[in-house]
Every structure is written in C-alpha cells, then in structure tokens.
Amino acid sequence: MKKAKKVIFISFLAWGVILAGCSSSESEEEDPTLKEKASVTVIEGEQEGKAEESAEESAVQYYYTANEGGSISKIDAATNSVESSIEVEGSVHNVQVSPDGKMIGATVVPSMGGHGHSDGKEMSAKALFYSIESDELIQEVEVGNHPAHIVFTEDGKYAVVTNNEDNTISIIDMKNFTVIDTVIIGKGPHGFRISDDSKKAYIANMGEDTVSVVDLESMAEEKRIKVGAAPVTTGVTSDGKTLVATLNGENALAIVDLATDKVEKVPVGTGPAQVYIDVKDQFAYVANQGTEEAPSNTVTVINLAAKNVTAEIETGKGSHGVVSSPDNKRVYVTNMFEDTVSIIDIVENKVIETIEVKGIPNGISITE
C-alpha cells in the first residue's frame, strides 16, 4: 500500500507540472525548475520504495527455545536452522520475545551441583535479558526462588516472572531493569499470560487448582479462579473475554468465561503442559507432554467457540512448549524428551519438519 500511494502521488505531481505548462502562453518556454522538481520527486520516491523493499527482505524472523541443559537456541524461521546458541550458566526454563522485538527475556535456575536444596544454599535465580540483534547479555535481574515463566506486558513497561517456590511474582520495571514489586499469589505459580491491554496477568498455580488474576495497575492479586487439577499454563483471548488453562492433573483444557468465571473442560492428551491461542482467537493448541517415563507426543487443537477437539497432531516425545507464528501459518512445539522442535502446518494440521536443538528444549517464543 505504501508503494502504491507513492506512485499515485508522483502521477498527480507530474500531471500538475503538465497542466501548469499548458496554462502558460504558447510563446513562453517551460520552466526548467519544475522539471527538476518532478524528476527529484520521482527519484526520491524510487529510493524510498527500494529502501522499503530492502528492509522487508532483510527482516529475519526468529524463534527461540529455552533449553534446560543450559542454553537458548536462536532459530531462523525461514530455514528452520539454528543460527546461534546462547550459553547460559544454569537451567533455562522459559524464554519470551519483548513486544518491540528488540530483546528476549529468559528465566534461569542456577545449577546447584547436587540434588535439590540439601546443601542449604539459597538459589540466586535470575531473569536474563539478551539483544535479539547481537545475542549479547543486556541485563540480569535477581528474582525469587525457582523462576518459571517470564512474560512482557504489551505496552513494554514490565516483565513479570513467576517464582514457583516462593508463591510470588516479581514485577520488573523495564526502564531500569529493577524489581519494583513482589506479589503473593497462589501455590506453585507457573505459566501465565497477560491481557492485551497490559492490565491483568492470569497465572496458573500448579500447587493448587486455581488461576490467580493479578491487577498490574494496583499490583495486587484480584482473585483466584478455581479451574481444575494442577493447572500448568494459561492463555487469554485478545478481547480479554476468554481464559484457557491446561489441567495436567485431569488431561483437559479449562475454558473460562471471564465475565462469569464459568468453567468448561475439554479432554486433551496425556499430561498437558503449555497452551497457545492463535492470533485470530479461533484455536487453542495444547502440547501434551506426559512424563519422562511415559512421554506423550501430541498437540491437541481445540476450537474455542465450539469448545471441541478439531485435531490431534503427532509430534515428538514430551511435547511441552508451543507457539504459533504471527502470520498464523505455523505452530512450533518443543519436544523435551528427544531434543527437537516440531513445525506444524496449521492448514494441514500435521508436522512438516522436525529439527534438532541442544539440551532439553522447554519454553519457546517467536519474533513478530
């Protein structure tokens, strides 16, 4: 559309020059400065058009996987090849792309060198922020014990981290990378999403059967919605009317009407982990992980309006993280127990490619 407008503008300007010439007397010579201005305008328009084309061609889309083995994989979405690997000291659980597409945030649990917390040492857990352009570390921020997921508000003001062992969330001010508040919520908070208006966070509490609704303006827990056994992650539609939560303990997806808090459940595969709602708010994609001893290997596709299953897609062992592309053509799924990512064609509802990544891929996120 931008290029078309420029062509139309140039055409009108050229006609203006012609008409101006015709309105002068036949004995007068055409003003050479008008020709020069028209020529310059055309050249500038062509240069701008070429610059736009060049920018479009050079824009590369990436998706990232958080690898519990201690790295973040940066993958070119056009070629599905790993472009780089960011090495991290500790276990990387989740990764998210910022709304402006300039950085990624990741949650990291440090390696303890032993089993659990028997040595009595405190875990200096962190949220790390990296440049998408250069892969360089921008900032690290200490958060609570065993950070699980990190999500940016759409307005870019905050990054929110769930602290699974503290039953809290850390709210990070992105202007200065400082934790400005810690909010107590439900037991075992894990995955979550934030509303498109940046006002509310919907957090799945794995240690109980609830989702905490946190008001990000007052920075306080507003209420808890009882959804079902062991909710792992949530999703919320762009209009803020419908909430979904994976129920690991029931092998189901809870669909919640946020106007009434009424819950309906749709059966999915074994051990559902993450869920992602497509950009059109039509379908929810549920990654079914199972367990390491008995891994599941499917993604369940649910029509949110009809509240029924439309497809069951075979992926890899231990399907965990899931995200759909902004153009609504692909779904990407991490398979924890075989170190791969499955790329799903949304129209065909089948895996079209599987790629290898390094070290137990968990969370996943994609640039716009």
CSV table of C-alpha atoms in Angstrom, one decimal:
chain,number,residue,atom,x,y,z
A,1,MET,CA,0.0,0.0,0.0
A,2,LYS,CA,2.8,2.4,0.8
A,3,LYS,CA,4.4,1.9,-2.6
A,4,ALA,CA,1.1,2.4,-4.4
A,5,LYS,CA,0.5,5.7,-2.6
A,6,LYS,CA,3.9,7.0,-3.7
A,7,VAL,CA,3.2,6.1,-7.4
A,8,ILE,CA,-0.2,7.9,-7.2
A,9,PHE,CA,1.4,10.9,-5.6
A,10,ILE,CA,4.1,11.1,-8.3
A,11,SER,CA,1.5,10.7,-11.0
A,12,PHE,CA,-0.6,13.6,-9.6
A,13,LEU,CA,2.6,15.8,-9.3
A,14,ALA,CA,3.5,15.0,-12.9
A,15,TRP,CA,0.0,15.9,-14.1
A,16,GLY,CA,0.3,19.2,-12.1
A,17,VAL,CA,3.5,20.0,-14.0
A,18,ILE,CA,1.9,19.3,-17.3
A,19,LEU,CA,-1.2,21.4,-16.6
A,20,ALA,CA,0.9,24.2,-15.3
A,21,GLY,CA,2.9,24.2,-18.6
A,22,CYS,CA,-0.3,24.2,-20.7
A,23,SER,CA,-1.8,27.1,-18.8
A,24,SER,CA,1.1,29.4,-19.8
A,25,SER,CA,1.1,31.1,-23.2
A,26,GLU,CA,2.5,29.2,-26.2
A,27,SER,CA,5.2,31.8,-26.6
A,28,GLU,CA,6.6,31.2,-23.1
A,29,GLU,CA,9.2,28.5,-22.5
A,30,GLU,CA,8.6,25.7,-20.0
A,31,ASP,CA,10.1,26.4,-16.5
A,32,PRO,CA,13.1,24.1,-16.2
A,33,THR,CA,12.9,24.2,-12.4
A,34,LEU,CA,9.5,22.4,-12.5
A,35,LYS,CA,11.1,19.6,-14.5
A,36,GLU,CA,13.9,19.3,-12.0
A,37,LYS,CA,11.5,19.2,-9.0
A,38,ALA,CA,9.4,16.5,-10.7
A,39,SER,CA,12.5,14.5,-11.5
A,40,VAL,CA,13.8,14.8,-8.0
A,41,THR,CA,10.4,13.7,-6.5
A,42,VAL,CA,10.3,10.6,-8.7
A,43,ILE,CA,13.9,9.7,-7.8
A,44,GLU,CA,13.2,10.1,-4.1
A,45,GLY,CA,10.1,8.0,-4.4
A,46,GLU,CA,12.0,5.3,-6.1
A,47,GLN,CA,14.8,5.4,-3.5
A,48,GLU,CA,12.2,5.2,-0.6
A,49,GLY,CA,10.5,2.3,-2.4
A,50,LYS,CA,13.8,0.4,-2.8
A,51,ALA,CA,14.7,1.1,0.9
A,52,GLU,CA,11.3,-0.4,2.0
A,53,GLU,CA,11.9,-3.4,-0.2
A,54,SER,CA,15.4,-3.8,1.2
A,55,ALA,CA,14.1,-3.6,4.8
A,56,GLU,CA,11.4,-6.1,4.1
A,57,GLU,CA,13.9,-8.5,2.5
A,58,SER,CA,16.5,-8.1,5.4
A,59,ALA,CA,13.9,-8.6,8.2
A,60,VAL,CA,14.6,-12.0,9.7
A,61,GLN,CA,12.2,-13.8,11.9
A,62,TYR,CA,13.5,-16.0,14.7
A,63,TYR,CA,12.0,-18.4,17.2
A,64,TYR,CA,13.9,-19.2,20.5
A,65,THR,CA,13.9,-22.3,22.7
A,66,ALA,CA,14.8,-22.3,26.4
A,67,ASN,CA,17.0,-25.3,26.9
A,68,GLU,CA,17.2,-26.8,30.4
A,69,GLY,CA,20.7,-28.1,29.6
A,70,GLY,CA,22.0,-24.5,29.8
A,71,SER,CA,21.4,-22.6,26.6
A,72,ILE,CA,19.0,-20.7,24.4
A,73,SER,CA,18.7,-21.7,20.7
A,74,LYS,CA,18.1,-18.9,18.1
A,75,ILE,CA,16.4,-20.4,15.1
A,76,ASP,CA,15.9,-18.8,11.7
A,77,ALA,CA,12.1,-19.2,10.9
A,78,ALA,CA,12.7,-19.1,7.1
A,79,THR,CA,15.2,-22.0,7.1
A,80,ASN,CA,14.4,-23.7,10.4
A,81,SER,CA,18.1,-23.9,11.1
A,82,VAL,CA,19.8,-23.0,14.4
A,83,GLU,CA,21.6,-19.7,13.8
A,84,SER,CA,23.3,-19.4,17.2
A,85,SER,CA,23.3,-20.8,20.7
A,86,ILE,CA,23.5,-18.6,23.7
A,87,GLU,CA,25.3,-20.4,26.5
A,88,VAL,CA,23.8,-19.9,30.0
A,89,GLU,CA,25.1,-20.9,33.4
A,90,GLY,CA,22.1,-22.8,34.9
A,91,SER,CA,18.9,-24.3,33.7
A,92,VAL,CA,16.9,-22.2,31.2
A,93,HIS,CA,13.2,-22.8,31.7
A,94,ASN,CA,11.4,-20.2,29.7
A,95,VAL,CA,12.0,-17.5,27.1
A,96,GLN,CA,9.9,-14.7,25.7
A,97,VAL,CA,10.4,-12.1,23.0
A,98,SER,CA,9.7,-8.5,24.0
A,99,PRO,CA,6.8,-6.6,22.3
A,100,ASP,CA,9.2,-4.3,20.4
A,101,GLY,CA,11.2,-7.3,19.1
A,102,LYS,CA,14.5,-6.0,20.4
A,103,MET,CA,15.2,-8.4,23.2
A,104,ILE,CA,14.4,-11.7,24.8
A,105,GLY,CA,13.8,-12.5,28.4
A,106,ALA,CA,14.7,-15.8,30.0
A,107,THR,CA,14.2,-17.4,33.4
A,108,VAL,CA,17.2,-19.3,34.8
A,109,VAL,CA,17.6,-21.6,37.8
A,110,PRO,CA,21.3,-21.9,38.7
A,111,SER,CA,23.0,-25.3,38.7
A,112,MET,CA,23.2,-26.4,42.3
A,113,GLY,CA,25.9,-29.1,41.8
A,114,GLY,CA,23.9,-31.5,43.9
A,115,HIS,CA,20.4,-32.7,44.4
A,116,GLY,CA,17.7,-30.2,45.4
A,117,HIS,CA,18.3,-27.9,48.3
A,118,SER,CA,20.0,-30.3,50.7
A,119,ASP,CA,23.2,-28.2,50.9
A,120,GLY,CA,21.2,-25.4,52.4
A,121,LYS,CA,22.4,-22.8,49.9
A,122,GLU,CA,20.0,-20.2,48.6
A,123,MET,CA,19.3,-20.2,44.8
A,124,SER,CA,20.3,-16.9,43.2
A,125,ALA,CA,17.7,-17.3,40.4
A,126,LYS,CA,17.6,-14.7,37.7
A,127,ALA,CA,15.8,-13.2,34.7
A,128,LEU,CA,18.2,-12.6,31.9
A,129,PHE,CA,17.7,-10.2,29.0
A,130,TYR,CA,19.5,-10.5,25.7
A,131,SER,CA,19.7,-8.5,22.5
A,132,ILE,CA,18.0,-10.1,19.6
A,133,GLU,CA,20.3,-8.4,17.1
A,134,SER,CA,23.6,-9.3,18.8
A,135,ASP,CA,22.8,-12.1,21.2
A,136,GLU,CA,24.6,-10.1,23.9
A,137,LEU,CA,23.5,-10.0,27.5
A,138,ILE,CA,21.8,-6.7,28.2
A,139,GLN,CA,20.9,-7.2,31.9
A,140,GLU,CA,20.4,-9.8,34.6
A,141,VAL,CA,17.9,-9.3,37.4
A,142,GLU,CA,17.6,-11.4,40.6
A,143,VAL,CA,14.1,-12.7,41.2
A,144,GLY,CA,12.6,-15.3,43.5
A,145,ASN,CA,13.2,-19.0,44.1
A,146,HIS,CA,12.8,-21.3,41.1
A,147,PRO,CA,11.6,-18.8,38.5
A,148,ALA,CA,9.3,-20.5,35.9
A,149,HIS,CA,7.9,-18.2,33.2
A,150,ILE,CA,8.5,-14.7,32.1
A,151,VAL,CA,6.1,-12.5,30.1
A,152,PHE,CA,6.3,-8.9,29.0
A,153,THR,CA,3.3,-6.5,29.2
A,154,GLU,CA,2.2,-5.5,25.7
A,155,ASP,CA,3.0,-1.8,26.5
A,156,GLY,CA,6.6,-2.8,27.2
A,157,LYS,CA,6.5,-1.3,30.7
A,158,TYR,CA,7.0,-4.5,32.7
A,159,ALA,CA,8.3,-8.0,32.6
A,160,VAL,CA,6.6,-10.4,35.1
A,161,VAL,CA,8.3,-13.6,36.5
A,162,THR,CA,6.6,-16.4,38.4
A,163,ASN,CA,8.6,-17.7,41.4
A,164,ASN,CA,7.4,-21.2,41.7
A,165,GLU,CA,8.9,-22.0,45.2
A,166,ASP,CA,8.0,-18.6,46.7
A,167,ASN,CA,4.4,-18.5,45.6
A,168,THR,CA,5.0,-15.0,44.2
A,169,ILE,CA,5.6,-13.0,41.1
A,170,SER,CA,8.3,-10.5,40.5
A,171,ILE,CA,7.4,-7.3,38.5
A,172,ILE,CA,10.4,-5.8,36.7
A,173,ASP,CA,10.3,-2.2,35.5
A,174,MET,CA,11.8,-2.4,32.0
A,175,LYS,CA,13.1,1.2,32.1
A,176,ASN,CA,15.8,0.4,34.6
A,177,PHE,CA,15.6,-3.4,35.0
A,178,THR,CA,14.5,-3.2,38.6
A,179,VAL,CA,12.1,-5.4,40.6
A,180,ILE,CA,9.5,-2.8,41.7
A,181,ASP,CA,7.1,-5.2,43.4
A,182,THR,CA,6.7,-8.8,44.6
A,183,VAL,CA,3.1,-10.0,44.8
A,184,ILE,CA,2.0,-13.0,46.8
A,185,ILE,CA,-0.3,-15.3,44.8
A,186,GLY,CA,-1.4,-19.0,44.8
A,187,LYS,CA,0.7,-22.1,45.5
A,188,GLY,CA,3.3,-23.1,42.9
A,189,PRO,CA,2.8,-20.4,40.2
A,190,HIS,CA,4.0,-21.5,36.8
A,191,GLY,CA,2.9,-20.5,33.3
A,192,PHE,CA,0.8,-17.4,32.5
A,193,ARG,CA,-0.3,-14.8,30.0
A,194,ILE,CA,-1.0,-11.1,30.3
A,195,SER,CA,-4.1,-9.4,28.7
A,196,ASP,CA,-3.5,-7.4,25.5
A,197,ASP,CA,-4.3,-4.1,27.4
A,198,SER,CA,-1.4,-4.9,29.8
A,199,LYS,CA,-3.7,-4.6,32.9
A,200,LYS,CA,-4.1,-8.2,34.1
A,201,ALA,CA,-1.9,-11.3,34.5
A,202,TYR,CA,-3.6,-14.8,34.6
A,203,ILE,CA,-1.3,-17.1,36.4
A,204,ALA,CA,-1.7,-20.9,36.7
A,205,ASN,CA,-1.0,-22.2,40.2
A,206,MET,CA,0.3,-25.8,39.8
A,207,GLY,CA,0.2,-26.4,43.5
A,208,GLU,CA,-3.5,-25.9,43.7
A,209,ASP,CA,-6.5,-25.9,41.4
A,210,THR,CA,-6.6,-22.1,40.7
A,211,VAL,CA,-5.6,-19.3,38.4
A,212,SER,CA,-4.5,-16.1,40.1
A,213,VAL,CA,-5.8,-12.9,38.5
A,214,VAL,CA,-3.3,-10.1,39.2
A,215,ASP,CA,-4.1,-6.4,38.6
A,216,LEU,CA,-0.9,-4.9,37.2
A,217,GLU,CA,-2.1,-1.4,37.9
A,218,SER,CA,-2.6,-1.9,41.6
A,219,MET,CA,0.0,-4.7,41.7
A,220,ALA,CA,-2.2,-6.9,43.8
A,221,GLU,CA,-3.9,-10.3,43.4
A,222,GLU,CA,-7.5,-9.6,42.5
A,223,LYS,CA,-9.0,-13.0,42.9
A,224,ARG,CA,-8.4,-16.8,42.2
A,225,ILE,CA,-10.5,-18.7,39.8
A,226,LYS,CA,-10.9,-22.4,40.5
A,227,VAL,CA,-10.2,-24.2,37.2
A,228,GLY,CA,-9.2,-27.8,38.0
A,229,ALA,CA,-6.4,-30.1,39.0
A,230,ALA,CA,-2.8,-28.9,38.5
A,231,PRO,CA,-3.0,-26.0,36.0
A,232,VAL,CA,0.3,-25.5,34.2
A,233,THR,CA,-0.1,-22.6,31.9
A,234,THR,CA,-2.8,-20.2,30.7
A,235,GLY,CA,-3.8,-18.2,27.6
A,236,VAL,CA,-6.2,-15.3,27.2
A,237,THR,CA,-8.0,-14.1,24.0
A,238,SER,CA,-7.2,-10.7,22.7
A,239,ASP,CA,-10.6,-9.3,23.7
A,240,GLY,CA,-10.0,-10.4,27.3
A,241,LYS,CA,-13.2,-12.4,27.5
A,242,THR,CA,-11.9,-16.0,27.5
A,243,LEU,CA,-9.3,-17.7,29.6
A,244,VAL,CA,-7.8,-21.1,29.0
A,245,ALA,CA,-5.7,-23.3,31.3
A,246,THR,CA,-4.1,-26.7,30.9
A,247,LEU,CA,-5.1,-29.1,33.6
A,248,ASN,CA,-2.2,-31.5,33.9
A,249,GLY,CA,-4.0,-33.5,36.6
A,250,GLU,CA,-7.1,-34.0,34.5
A,251,ASN,CA,-5.8,-34.3,31.0
A,252,ALA,CA,-8.0,-31.4,30.0
A,253,LEU,CA,-8.2,-27.8,28.9
A,254,ALA,CA,-10.3,-25.5,31.1
A,255,ILE,CA,-12.1,-22.8,29.1
A,256,VAL,CA,-13.2,-19.9,31.4
A,257,ASP,CA,-15.8,-17.2,30.6
A,258,LEU,CA,-14.1,-14.3,32.4
A,259,ALA,CA,-17.4,-12.4,32.7
A,260,THR,CA,-18.9,-15.1,34.9
A,261,ASP,CA,-15.8,-17.3,35.8
A,262,LYS,CA,-17.8,-20.3,34.5
A,263,VAL,CA,-15.5,-23.2,33.6
A,264,GLU,CA,-16.0,-25.8,30.8
A,265,LYS,CA,-13.5,-28.6,30.2
A,266,VAL,CA,-12.4,-30.2,27.0
A,267,PRO,CA,-10.4,-33.5,27.1
A,268,VAL,CA,-6.9,-33.4,25.6
A,269,GLY,CA,-3.9,-35.8,25.5
A,270,THR,CA,-1.9,-37.1,28.4
A,271,GLY,CA,-0.1,-34.6,30.7
A,272,PRO,CA,-0.9,-31.3,29.0
A,273,ALA,CA,1.8,-28.7,29.5
A,274,GLN,CA,1.7,-25.4,27.6
A,275,VAL,CA,-1.2,-23.9,25.6
A,276,TYR,CA,-1.2,-21.2,22.9
A,277,ILE,CA,-4.1,-19.3,21.3
A,278,ASP,CA,-3.7,-18.4,17.7
A,279,VAL,CA,-3.7,-14.8,16.5
A,280,LYS,CA,-7.3,-15.0,15.4
A,281,ASP,CA,-8.5,-16.3,18.7
A,282,GLN,CA,-10.0,-19.3,16.9
A,283,PHE,CA,-8.0,-22.3,18.2
A,284,ALA,CA,-6.0,-23.3,21.2
A,285,TYR,CA,-3.0,-25.5,20.7
A,286,VAL,CA,-2.2,-27.8,23.7
A,287,ALA,CA,1.1,-29.6,24.0
A,288,ASN,CA,0.7,-32.9,25.7
A,289,GLN,CA,4.0,-33.9,27.5
A,290,GLY,CA,3.2,-36.9,29.5
A,291,THR,CA,6.1,-37.9,31.8
A,292,GLU,CA,9.7,-38.9,31.1
A,293,GLU,CA,8.8,-42.5,31.9
A,294,ALA,CA,5.7,-42.4,29.8
A,295,PRO,CA,6.0,-39.5,27.4
A,296,SER,CA,3.2,-38.2,25.3
A,297,ASN,CA,3.8,-36.9,21.8
A,298,THR,CA,0.8,-35.0,20.6
A,299,VAL,CA,-0.7,-31.5,20.2
A,300,THR,CA,-4.5,-31.2,20.7
A,301,VAL,CA,-6.2,-28.5,18.6
A,302,ILE,CA,-9.4,-27.1,20.2
A,303,ASN,CA,-12.0,-24.8,18.6
A,304,LEU,CA,-12.6,-22.2,21.3
A,305,ALA,CA,-16.1,-21.2,20.1
A,306,ALA,CA,-17.4,-24.7,19.7
A,307,LYS,CA,-15.3,-26.0,22.7
A,308,ASN,CA,-14.4,-29.2,20.9
A,309,VAL,CA,-11.3,-31.0,19.6
A,310,THR,CA,-10.7,-30.5,15.9
A,311,ALA,CA,-7.4,-32.3,15.5
A,312,GLU,CA,-4.8,-34.4,17.3
A,313,ILE,CA,-1.4,-33.9,15.8
A,314,GLU,CA,1.5,-36.3,16.4
A,315,THR,CA,4.7,-34.5,17.3
A,316,GLY,CA,7.8,-35.7,19.3
A,317,LYS,CA,8.3,-37.2,22.7
A,318,GLY,CA,7.5,-34.9,25.6
A,319,SER,CA,5.7,-32.1,23.7
A,320,HIS,CA,6.0,-29.1,26.1
A,321,GLY,CA,6.3,-25.5,24.8
A,322,VAL,CA,4.1,-24.2,22.0
A,323,VAL,CA,3.7,-21.0,20.0
A,324,SER,CA,2.1,-20.0,16.7
A,325,SER,CA,3.6,-17.7,14.1
A,326,PRO,CA,2.2,-14.2,13.7
A,327,ASP,CA,1.1,-15.0,10.2
A,328,ASN,CA,-1.0,-17.9,11.5
A,329,LYS,CA,0.7,-20.4,9.2
A,330,ARG,CA,2.8,-22.4,11.6
A,331,VAL,CA,2.9,-23.8,15.1
A,332,TYR,CA,6.2,-24.6,16.8
A,333,VAL,CA,6.4,-27.3,19.5
A,334,THR,CA,9.4,-28.2,21.7
A,335,ASN,CA,9.8,-32.0,22.4
A,336,MET,CA,11.6,-32.2,25.7
A,337,PHE,CA,12.5,-35.9,25.7
A,338,GLU,CA,14.1,-36.1,22.2
A,339,ASP,CA,15.7,-32.6,21.9
A,340,THR,CA,13.7,-31.5,18.9
A,341,VAL,CA,11.2,-28.9,17.7
A,342,SER,CA,8.2,-29.9,15.5
A,343,ILE,CA,7.0,-27.4,12.9
A,344,ILE,CA,3.3,-27.8,12.2
A,345,ASP,CA,1.4,-26.6,9.2
A,346,ILE,CA,-1.8,-25.0,10.6
A,347,VAL,CA,-3.9,-25.6,7.5
A,348,GLU,CA,-2.9,-29.3,7.1
A,349,ASN,CA,-2.7,-29.9,10.9
A,350,LYS,CA,0.4,-32.0,10.5
A,351,VAL,CA,4.2,-31.8,11.2
A,352,ILE,CA,6.0,-30.7,8.1
A,353,GLU,CA,9.5,-30.6,9.6
A,354,THR,CA,11.4,-31.6,12.7
A,355,ILE,CA,14.7,-30.0,13.8
A,356,GLU,CA,17.2,-30.8,16.5
A,357,VAL,CA,18.1,-28.4,19.3
A,358,LYS,CA,20.5,-28.6,22.2
A,359,GLY,CA,19.7,-29.9,25.6
A,360,ILE,CA,16.1,-30.4,26.7
A,361,PRO,CA,14.1,-27.7,25.0
A,362,ASN,CA,11.3,-26.3,27.2
A,363,GLY,CA,9.8,-22.8,26.6
A,364,ILE,CA,9.5,-21.3,23.1
A,365,SER,CA,8.8,-17.8,21.7
A,366,ILE,CA,8.8,-16.1,18.3
A,367,THR,CA,9.5,-12.6,17.0
A,368,GLU,CA,6.8,-10.7,15.2
